[in-house]
Structure formats: C-alpha cells, structure tokens
PDB file of C-alpha atoms in Angstrom:
ATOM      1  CA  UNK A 580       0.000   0.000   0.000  1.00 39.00           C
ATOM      2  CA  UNK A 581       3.082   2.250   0.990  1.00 41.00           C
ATOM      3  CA  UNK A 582       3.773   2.387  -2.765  1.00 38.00           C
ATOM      4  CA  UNK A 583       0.361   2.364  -4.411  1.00 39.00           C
ATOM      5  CA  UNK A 584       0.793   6.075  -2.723  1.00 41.00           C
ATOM      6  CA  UNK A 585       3.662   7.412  -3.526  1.00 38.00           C
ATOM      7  CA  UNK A 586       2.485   8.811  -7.261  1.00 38.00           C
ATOM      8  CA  UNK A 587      -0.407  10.698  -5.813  1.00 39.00           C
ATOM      9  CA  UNK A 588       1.428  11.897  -3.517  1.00 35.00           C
ATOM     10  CA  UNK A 589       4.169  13.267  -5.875  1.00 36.00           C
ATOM     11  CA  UNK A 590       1.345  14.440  -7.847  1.00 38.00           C
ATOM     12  CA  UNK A 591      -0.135  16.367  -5.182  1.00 35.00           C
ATOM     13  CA  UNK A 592       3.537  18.206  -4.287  1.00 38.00           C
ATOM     14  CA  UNK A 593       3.996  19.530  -8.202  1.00 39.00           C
ATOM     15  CA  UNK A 594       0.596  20.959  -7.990  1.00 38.00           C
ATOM     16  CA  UNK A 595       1.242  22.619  -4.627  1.00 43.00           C
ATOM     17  CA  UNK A 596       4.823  23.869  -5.797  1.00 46.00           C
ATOM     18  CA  UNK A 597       2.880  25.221  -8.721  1.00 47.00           C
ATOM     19  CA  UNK A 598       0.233  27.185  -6.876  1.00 60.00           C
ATOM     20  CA  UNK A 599       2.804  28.563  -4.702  1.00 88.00           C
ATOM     21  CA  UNK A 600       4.566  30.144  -7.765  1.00 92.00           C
ATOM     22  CA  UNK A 601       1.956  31.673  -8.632  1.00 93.00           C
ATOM     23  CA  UNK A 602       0.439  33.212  -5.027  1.00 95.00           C
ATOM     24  CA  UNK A 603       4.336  34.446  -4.740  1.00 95.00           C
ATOM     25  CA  UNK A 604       4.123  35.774  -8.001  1.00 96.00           C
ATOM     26  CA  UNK A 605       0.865  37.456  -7.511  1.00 95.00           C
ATOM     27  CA  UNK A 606       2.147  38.504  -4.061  1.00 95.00           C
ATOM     28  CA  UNK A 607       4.849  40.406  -6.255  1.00 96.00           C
ATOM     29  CA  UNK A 608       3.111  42.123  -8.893  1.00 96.00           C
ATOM     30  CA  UNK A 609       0.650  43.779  -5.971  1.00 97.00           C
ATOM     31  CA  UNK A 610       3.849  45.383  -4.690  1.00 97.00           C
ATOM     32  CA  UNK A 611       5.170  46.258  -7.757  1.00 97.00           C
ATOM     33  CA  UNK A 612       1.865  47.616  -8.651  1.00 97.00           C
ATOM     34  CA  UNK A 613       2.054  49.818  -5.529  1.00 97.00           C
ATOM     35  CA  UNK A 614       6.046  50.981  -6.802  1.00 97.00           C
ATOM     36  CA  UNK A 615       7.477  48.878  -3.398  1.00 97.00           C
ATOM     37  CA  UNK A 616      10.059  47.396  -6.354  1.00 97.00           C
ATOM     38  CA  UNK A 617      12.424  46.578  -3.399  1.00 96.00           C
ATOM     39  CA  UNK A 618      10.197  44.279  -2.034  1.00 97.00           C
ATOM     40  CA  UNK A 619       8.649  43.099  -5.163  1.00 97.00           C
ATOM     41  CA  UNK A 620      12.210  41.758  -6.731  1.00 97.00           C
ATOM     42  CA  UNK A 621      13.387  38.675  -4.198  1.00 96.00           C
ATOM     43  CA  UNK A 622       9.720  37.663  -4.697  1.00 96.00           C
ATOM     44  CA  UNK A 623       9.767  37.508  -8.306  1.00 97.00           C
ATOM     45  CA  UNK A 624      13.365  35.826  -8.371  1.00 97.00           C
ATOM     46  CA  UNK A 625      11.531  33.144  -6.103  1.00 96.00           C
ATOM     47  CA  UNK A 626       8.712  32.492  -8.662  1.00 97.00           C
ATOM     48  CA  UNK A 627      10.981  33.082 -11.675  1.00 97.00           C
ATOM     49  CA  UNK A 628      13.261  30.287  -9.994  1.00 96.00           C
ATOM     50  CA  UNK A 629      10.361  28.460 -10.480  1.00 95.00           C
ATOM     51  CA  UNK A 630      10.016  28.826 -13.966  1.00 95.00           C
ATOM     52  CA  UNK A 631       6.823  30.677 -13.536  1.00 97.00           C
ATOM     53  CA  UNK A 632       7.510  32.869 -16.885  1.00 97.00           C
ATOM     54  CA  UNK A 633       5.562  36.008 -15.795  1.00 97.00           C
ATOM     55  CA  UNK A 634       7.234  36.145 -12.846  1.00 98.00           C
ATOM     56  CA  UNK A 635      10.986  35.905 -15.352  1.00 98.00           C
ATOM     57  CA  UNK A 636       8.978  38.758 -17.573  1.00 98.00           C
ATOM     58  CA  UNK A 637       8.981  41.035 -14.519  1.00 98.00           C
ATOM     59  CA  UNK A 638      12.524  40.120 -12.936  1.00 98.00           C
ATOM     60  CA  UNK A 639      13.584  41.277 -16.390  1.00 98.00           C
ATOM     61  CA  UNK A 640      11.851  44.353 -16.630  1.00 98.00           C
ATOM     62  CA  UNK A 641      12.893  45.005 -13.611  1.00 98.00           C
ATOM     63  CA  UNK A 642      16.646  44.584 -14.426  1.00 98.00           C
ATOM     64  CA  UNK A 643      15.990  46.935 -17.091  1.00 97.00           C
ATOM     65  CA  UNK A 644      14.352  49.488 -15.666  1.00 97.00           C
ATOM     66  CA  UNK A 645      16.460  49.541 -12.142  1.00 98.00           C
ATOM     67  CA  UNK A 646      13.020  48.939 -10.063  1.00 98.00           C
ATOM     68  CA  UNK A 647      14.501  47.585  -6.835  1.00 97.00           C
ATOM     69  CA  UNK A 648      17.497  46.519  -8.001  1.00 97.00           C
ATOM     70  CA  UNK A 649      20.779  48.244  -9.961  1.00 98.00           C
ATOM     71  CA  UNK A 650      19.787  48.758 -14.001  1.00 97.00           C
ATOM     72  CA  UNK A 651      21.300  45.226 -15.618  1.00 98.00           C
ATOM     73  CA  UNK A 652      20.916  45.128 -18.840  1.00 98.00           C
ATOM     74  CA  UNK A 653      22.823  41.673 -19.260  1.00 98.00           C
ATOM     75  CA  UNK A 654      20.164  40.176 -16.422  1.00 98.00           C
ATOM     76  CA  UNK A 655      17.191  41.859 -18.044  1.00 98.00           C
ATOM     77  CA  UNK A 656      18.077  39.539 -20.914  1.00 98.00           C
ATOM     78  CA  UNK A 657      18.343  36.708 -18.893  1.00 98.00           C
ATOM     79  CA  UNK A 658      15.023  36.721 -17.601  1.00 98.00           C
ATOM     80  CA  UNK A 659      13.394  37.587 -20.602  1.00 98.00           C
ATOM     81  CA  UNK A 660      15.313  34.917 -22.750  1.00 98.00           C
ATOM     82  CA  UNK A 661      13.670  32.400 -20.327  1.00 98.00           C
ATOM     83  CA  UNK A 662      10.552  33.856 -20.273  1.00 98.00           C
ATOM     84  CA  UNK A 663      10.680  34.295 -24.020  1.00 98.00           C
ATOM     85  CA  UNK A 664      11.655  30.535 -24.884  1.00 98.00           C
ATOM     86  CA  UNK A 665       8.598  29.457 -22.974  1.00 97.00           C
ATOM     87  CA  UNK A 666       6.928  31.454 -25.596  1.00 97.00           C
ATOM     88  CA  UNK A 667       5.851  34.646 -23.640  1.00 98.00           C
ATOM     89  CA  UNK A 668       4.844  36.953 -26.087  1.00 98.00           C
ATOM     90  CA  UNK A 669       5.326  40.171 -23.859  1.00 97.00           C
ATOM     91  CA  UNK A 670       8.627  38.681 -23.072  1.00 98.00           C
ATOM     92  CA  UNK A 671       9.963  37.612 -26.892  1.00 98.00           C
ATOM     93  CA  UNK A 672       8.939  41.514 -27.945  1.00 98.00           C
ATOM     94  CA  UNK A 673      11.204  42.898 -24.961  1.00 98.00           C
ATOM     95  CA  UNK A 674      13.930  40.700 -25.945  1.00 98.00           C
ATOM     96  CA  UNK A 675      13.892  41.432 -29.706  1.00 98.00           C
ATOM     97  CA  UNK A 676      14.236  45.032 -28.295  1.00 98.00           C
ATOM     98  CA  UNK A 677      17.123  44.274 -26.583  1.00 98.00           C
ATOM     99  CA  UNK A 678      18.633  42.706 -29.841  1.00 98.00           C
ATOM    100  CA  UNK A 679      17.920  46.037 -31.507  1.00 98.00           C
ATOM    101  CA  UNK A 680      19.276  48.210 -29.111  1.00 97.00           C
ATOM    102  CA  UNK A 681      22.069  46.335 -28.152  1.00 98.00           C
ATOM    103  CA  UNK A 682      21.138  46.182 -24.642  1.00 97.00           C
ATOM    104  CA  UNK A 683      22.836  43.458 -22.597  1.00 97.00           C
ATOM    105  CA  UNK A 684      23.888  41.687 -25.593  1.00 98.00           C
ATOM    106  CA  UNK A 685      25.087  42.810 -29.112  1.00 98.00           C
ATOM    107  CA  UNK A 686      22.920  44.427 -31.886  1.00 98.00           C
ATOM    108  CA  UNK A 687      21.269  42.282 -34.063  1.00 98.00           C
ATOM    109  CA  UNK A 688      18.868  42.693 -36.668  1.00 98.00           C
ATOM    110  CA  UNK A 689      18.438  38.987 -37.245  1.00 97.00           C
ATOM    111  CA  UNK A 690      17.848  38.264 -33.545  1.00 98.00           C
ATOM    112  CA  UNK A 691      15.609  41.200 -33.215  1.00 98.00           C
ATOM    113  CA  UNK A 692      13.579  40.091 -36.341  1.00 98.00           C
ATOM    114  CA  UNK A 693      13.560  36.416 -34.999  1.00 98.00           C
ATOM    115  CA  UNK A 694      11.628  37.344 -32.155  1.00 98.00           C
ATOM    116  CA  UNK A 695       9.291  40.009 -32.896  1.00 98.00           C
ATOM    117  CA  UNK A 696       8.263  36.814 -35.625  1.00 98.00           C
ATOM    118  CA  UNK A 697       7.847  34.975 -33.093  1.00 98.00           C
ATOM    119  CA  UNK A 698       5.660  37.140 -31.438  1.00 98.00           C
ATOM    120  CA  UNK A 699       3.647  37.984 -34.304  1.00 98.00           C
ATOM    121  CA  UNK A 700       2.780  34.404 -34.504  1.00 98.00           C
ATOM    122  CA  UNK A 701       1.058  34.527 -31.406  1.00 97.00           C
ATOM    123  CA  UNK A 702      -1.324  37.843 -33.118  1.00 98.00           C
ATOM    124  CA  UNK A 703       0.858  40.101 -30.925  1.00 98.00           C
ATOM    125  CA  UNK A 704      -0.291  43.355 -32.425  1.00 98.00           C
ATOM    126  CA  UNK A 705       3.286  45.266 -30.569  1.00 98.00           C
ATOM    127  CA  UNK A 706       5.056  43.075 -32.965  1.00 98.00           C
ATOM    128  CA  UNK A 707       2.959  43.697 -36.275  1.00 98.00           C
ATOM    129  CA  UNK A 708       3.760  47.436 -35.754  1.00 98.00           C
ATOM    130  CA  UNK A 709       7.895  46.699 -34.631  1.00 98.00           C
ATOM    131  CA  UNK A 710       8.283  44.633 -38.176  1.00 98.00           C
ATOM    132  CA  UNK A 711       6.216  47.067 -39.539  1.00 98.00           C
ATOM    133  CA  UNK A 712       9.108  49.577 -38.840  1.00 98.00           C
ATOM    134  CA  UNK A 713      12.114  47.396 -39.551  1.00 98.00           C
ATOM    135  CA  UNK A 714      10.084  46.394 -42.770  1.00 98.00           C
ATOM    136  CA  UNK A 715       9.780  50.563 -43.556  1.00 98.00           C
ATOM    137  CA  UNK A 716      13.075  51.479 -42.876  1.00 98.00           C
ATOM    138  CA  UNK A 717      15.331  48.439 -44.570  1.00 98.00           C
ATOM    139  CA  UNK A 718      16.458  47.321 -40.811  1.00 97.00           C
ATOM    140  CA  UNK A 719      17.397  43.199 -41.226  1.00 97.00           C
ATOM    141  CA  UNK A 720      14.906  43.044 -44.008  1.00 98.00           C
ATOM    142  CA  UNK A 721      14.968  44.856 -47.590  1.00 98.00           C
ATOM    143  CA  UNK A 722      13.006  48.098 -47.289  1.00 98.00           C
ATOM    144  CA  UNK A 723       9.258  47.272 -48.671  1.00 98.00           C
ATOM    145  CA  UNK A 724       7.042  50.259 -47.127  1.00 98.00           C
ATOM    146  CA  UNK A 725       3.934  48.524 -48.688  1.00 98.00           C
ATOM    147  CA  UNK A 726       4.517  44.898 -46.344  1.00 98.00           C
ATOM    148  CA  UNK A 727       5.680  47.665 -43.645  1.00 98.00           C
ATOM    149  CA  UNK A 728       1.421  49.441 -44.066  1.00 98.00           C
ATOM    150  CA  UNK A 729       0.505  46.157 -43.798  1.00 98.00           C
ATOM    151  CA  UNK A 730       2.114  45.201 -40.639  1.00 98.00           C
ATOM    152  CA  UNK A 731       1.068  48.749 -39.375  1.00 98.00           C
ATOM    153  CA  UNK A 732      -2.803  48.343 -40.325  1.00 98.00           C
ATOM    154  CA  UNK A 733      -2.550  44.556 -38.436  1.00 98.00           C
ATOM    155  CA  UNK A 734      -1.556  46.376 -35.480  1.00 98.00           C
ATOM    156  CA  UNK A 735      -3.731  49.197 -35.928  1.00 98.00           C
ATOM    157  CA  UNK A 736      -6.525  46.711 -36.301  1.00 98.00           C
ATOM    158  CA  UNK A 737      -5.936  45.402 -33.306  1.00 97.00           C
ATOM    159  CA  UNK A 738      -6.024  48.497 -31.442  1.00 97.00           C
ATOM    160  CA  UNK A 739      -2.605  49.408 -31.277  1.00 98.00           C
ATOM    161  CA  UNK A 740      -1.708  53.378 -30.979  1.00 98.00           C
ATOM    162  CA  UNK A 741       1.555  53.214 -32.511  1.00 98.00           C
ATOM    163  CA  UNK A 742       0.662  51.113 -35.154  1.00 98.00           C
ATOM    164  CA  UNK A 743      -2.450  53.011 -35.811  1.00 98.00           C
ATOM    165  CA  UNK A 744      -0.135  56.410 -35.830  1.00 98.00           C
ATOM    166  CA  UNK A 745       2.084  54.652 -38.144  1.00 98.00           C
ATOM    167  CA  UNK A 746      -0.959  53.242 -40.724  1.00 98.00           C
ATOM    168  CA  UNK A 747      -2.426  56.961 -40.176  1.00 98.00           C
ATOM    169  CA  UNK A 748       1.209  58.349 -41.415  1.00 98.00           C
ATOM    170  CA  UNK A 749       1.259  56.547 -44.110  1.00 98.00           C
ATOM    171  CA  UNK A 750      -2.491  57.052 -45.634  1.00 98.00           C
ATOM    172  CA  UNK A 751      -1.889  60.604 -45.016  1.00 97.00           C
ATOM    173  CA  UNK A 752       1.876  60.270 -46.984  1.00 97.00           C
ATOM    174  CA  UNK A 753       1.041  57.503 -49.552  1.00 98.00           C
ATOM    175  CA  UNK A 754       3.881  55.638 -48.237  1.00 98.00           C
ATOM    176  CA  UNK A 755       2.731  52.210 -49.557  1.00 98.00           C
ATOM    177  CA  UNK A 756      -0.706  52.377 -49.476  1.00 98.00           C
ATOM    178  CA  UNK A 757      -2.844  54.929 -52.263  1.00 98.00           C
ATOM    179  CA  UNK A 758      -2.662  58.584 -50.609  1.00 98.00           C
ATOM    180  CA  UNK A 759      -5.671  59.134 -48.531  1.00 97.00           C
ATOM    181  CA  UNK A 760      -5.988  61.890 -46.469  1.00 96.00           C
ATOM    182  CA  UNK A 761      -9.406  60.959 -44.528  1.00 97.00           C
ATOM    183  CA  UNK A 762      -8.177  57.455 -43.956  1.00 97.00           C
ATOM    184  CA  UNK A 763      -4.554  59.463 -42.320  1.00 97.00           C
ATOM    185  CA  UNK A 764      -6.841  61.288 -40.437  1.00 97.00           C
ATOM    186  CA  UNK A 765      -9.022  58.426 -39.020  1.00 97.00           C
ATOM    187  CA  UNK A 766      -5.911  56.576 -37.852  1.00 98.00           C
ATOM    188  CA  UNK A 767      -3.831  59.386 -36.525  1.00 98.00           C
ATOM    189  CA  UNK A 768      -7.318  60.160 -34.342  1.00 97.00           C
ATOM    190  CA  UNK A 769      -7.601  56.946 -33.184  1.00 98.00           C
ATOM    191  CA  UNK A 770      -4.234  56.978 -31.675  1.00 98.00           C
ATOM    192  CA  UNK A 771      -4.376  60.716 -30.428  1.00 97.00           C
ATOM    193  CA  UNK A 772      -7.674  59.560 -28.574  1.00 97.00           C
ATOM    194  CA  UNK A 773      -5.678  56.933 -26.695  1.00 97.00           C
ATOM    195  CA  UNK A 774      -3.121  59.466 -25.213  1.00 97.00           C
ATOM    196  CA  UNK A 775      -0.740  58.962 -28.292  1.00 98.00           C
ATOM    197  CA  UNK A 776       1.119  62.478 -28.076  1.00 97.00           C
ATOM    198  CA  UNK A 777       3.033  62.436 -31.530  1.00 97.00           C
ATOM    199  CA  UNK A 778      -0.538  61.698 -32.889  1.00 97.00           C
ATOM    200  CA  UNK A 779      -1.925  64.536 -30.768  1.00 97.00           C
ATOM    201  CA  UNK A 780       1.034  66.545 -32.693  1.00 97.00           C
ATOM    202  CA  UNK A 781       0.547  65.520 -35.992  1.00 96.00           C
ATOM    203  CA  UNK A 782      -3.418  66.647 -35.710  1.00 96.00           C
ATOM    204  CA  UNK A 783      -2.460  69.833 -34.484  1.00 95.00           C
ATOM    205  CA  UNK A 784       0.206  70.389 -37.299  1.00 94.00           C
ATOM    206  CA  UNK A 785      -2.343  69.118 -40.017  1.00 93.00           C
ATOM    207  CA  UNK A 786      -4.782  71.616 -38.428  1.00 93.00           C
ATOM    208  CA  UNK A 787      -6.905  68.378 -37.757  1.00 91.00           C
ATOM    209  CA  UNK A 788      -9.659  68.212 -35.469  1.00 80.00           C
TER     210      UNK A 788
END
C-alpha cells in the first residue's frame, strides 16, 4: 500500500509547488503595482526560480528598468530569454528590443527580427507594428514600405496606438498604401484619442480636429 501512494502523492507536491509560484508571483506584482520594487524583486526571483515565466517577464523588466534593483541590462536579458523561450509573447517583444538596441547583448537585426516573428505568430499586435518599422526602414529586411502598411494596419486593427499612428502616417503620406488623407486622419485620431502624443502633434500640425 506504501507504494500504491507514492504517485499521488508526488502528484499532489507539483501541484502545490505550482500554486505557490503563482500566489508568490501574484504577491509580487501587488507590490510592484504599488512601486514597493524593493520588495517586489526577491519575490519575483523566487517564482521566476520556479520557472513561472511572468514572474521571469517582470525580474527582467525590472533589471531593465532599475526597479529595486541596480539597471542590468545583461540580467534583463536573462530573464526575458527564459521567459521568451517558454513562448511569452510580452517577453519575446522585450527581448527582440534588446537585440535592436544592443542592450545586454550585441545588436542584431536577425535576432531582433527572430523574435518580434515569433511574437507575431502569437497575433501580438506590438510586434505587427515593430516589423512594420524594420520592414519601412530596410532594418534586417529589404526596405518594402507597402509589407511595412501592412504590418502597421494589423496592429492598428488590433487596437494598437503606434501602429495606428504609423498606418495613419502613411495614408496621409502615400507611403505604400494609395494617398488618402481621410483614412490618415481616421488613424492618426484613433491613436491621439488613446493618449498617443506624436498623434496629438501631428493633428495639431495638419490643423486636424
């Protein structure tokens, strides 16, 4: 009988090691919510230990930020590489950007464009609009502005400000879509309604109300 119980009661430890992850985690982001970062930090390393990934997300932003711990760009990556292998889309669009800027490891375009793909596979509409601007300005990719208006209206579609800034830009430019001044000016609003403030400016400059 001893051993009839010894899988149930392995079973029942992984699922309370799980839950525990997650309360600590939890336990974390209502500090961090509340800007205690000091106290929000050991916790996530505990749940991030773990392998709980949103809990490796927010140990890497807050490496890159400095939020209760010295900036680290080179452990921001870390944390996000984890996070961003156990397919994390908020995590795999952080790290591309790290790849871009060259922040905590070298600059690469093909790294950068790696994972904002791999993000966009998930419908991630912050990675639409990110190819969208390597896609417009010839960065890892041959310059094609009208795949980049694509990219831009699949983030705008999905309610992105940037993006829709980006897809209003380019109506109201003809920069590869047909020139279209009321379709510029429905996008750029869109954005400038959700606290976009380069949107905001580019009404004001267009005399558009």
């Amino acid at each position: 009988m001893k051993y009839k119980l010894i899988a149930p009661i392995i079973a029942l430890g992984f699922m309370t090691s799980c839950e525990t992850a997650d309360f600590i985690c939890n336990r974390a982001q209502s500090l961090y919510e509340a800007a205690d970062y000091a106290a929000a930090v050991p916790l996530y390393k505990q749940a991030a230990e773990r392998g709980h990934v949103e809990a490796q997300l927010m140990l890497g932003k807050c490496y890159d930020f400095g939020h209760g711990v010295k900036e680290n760009s080179t452990e921001a990556v870390r944390w996000y590489r984890q996070a961003a292998e156990a397919g994390h889309v908020g995590a795999q669009n952080n790290l591309a950007a790290c790849y871009y800027s060259g922040a905590g490891v070298p600059v690469s375009m093909t790294q950068a464009l790696y994972w904002y793909n791999k993000a966009a596979a998930q419908d991630n509409a912050v990675a639409y609009n990110n190819l969208g601007l390597h896609y417009l300005n010839g960065e890892g990719v041959p310059q094609n502005k009208e795949i980049a208006a694509q990219y831009f209206a699949k983030a705008a579609e999905h309610g992105d400000a940037n993006g829709q800034y980006n897809l209003g830009k380019c109506y109201t430019m003809g920069i590869g879509v047909a020139q279209d001044e009321q379709q510029g000016k429905l996008w750029v609003g869109k954005a400038a309604a959700q606290g976009h403030k380069n949107a905001a400016l580019f009404m004001r400059d267009n005399n558009w109300k």
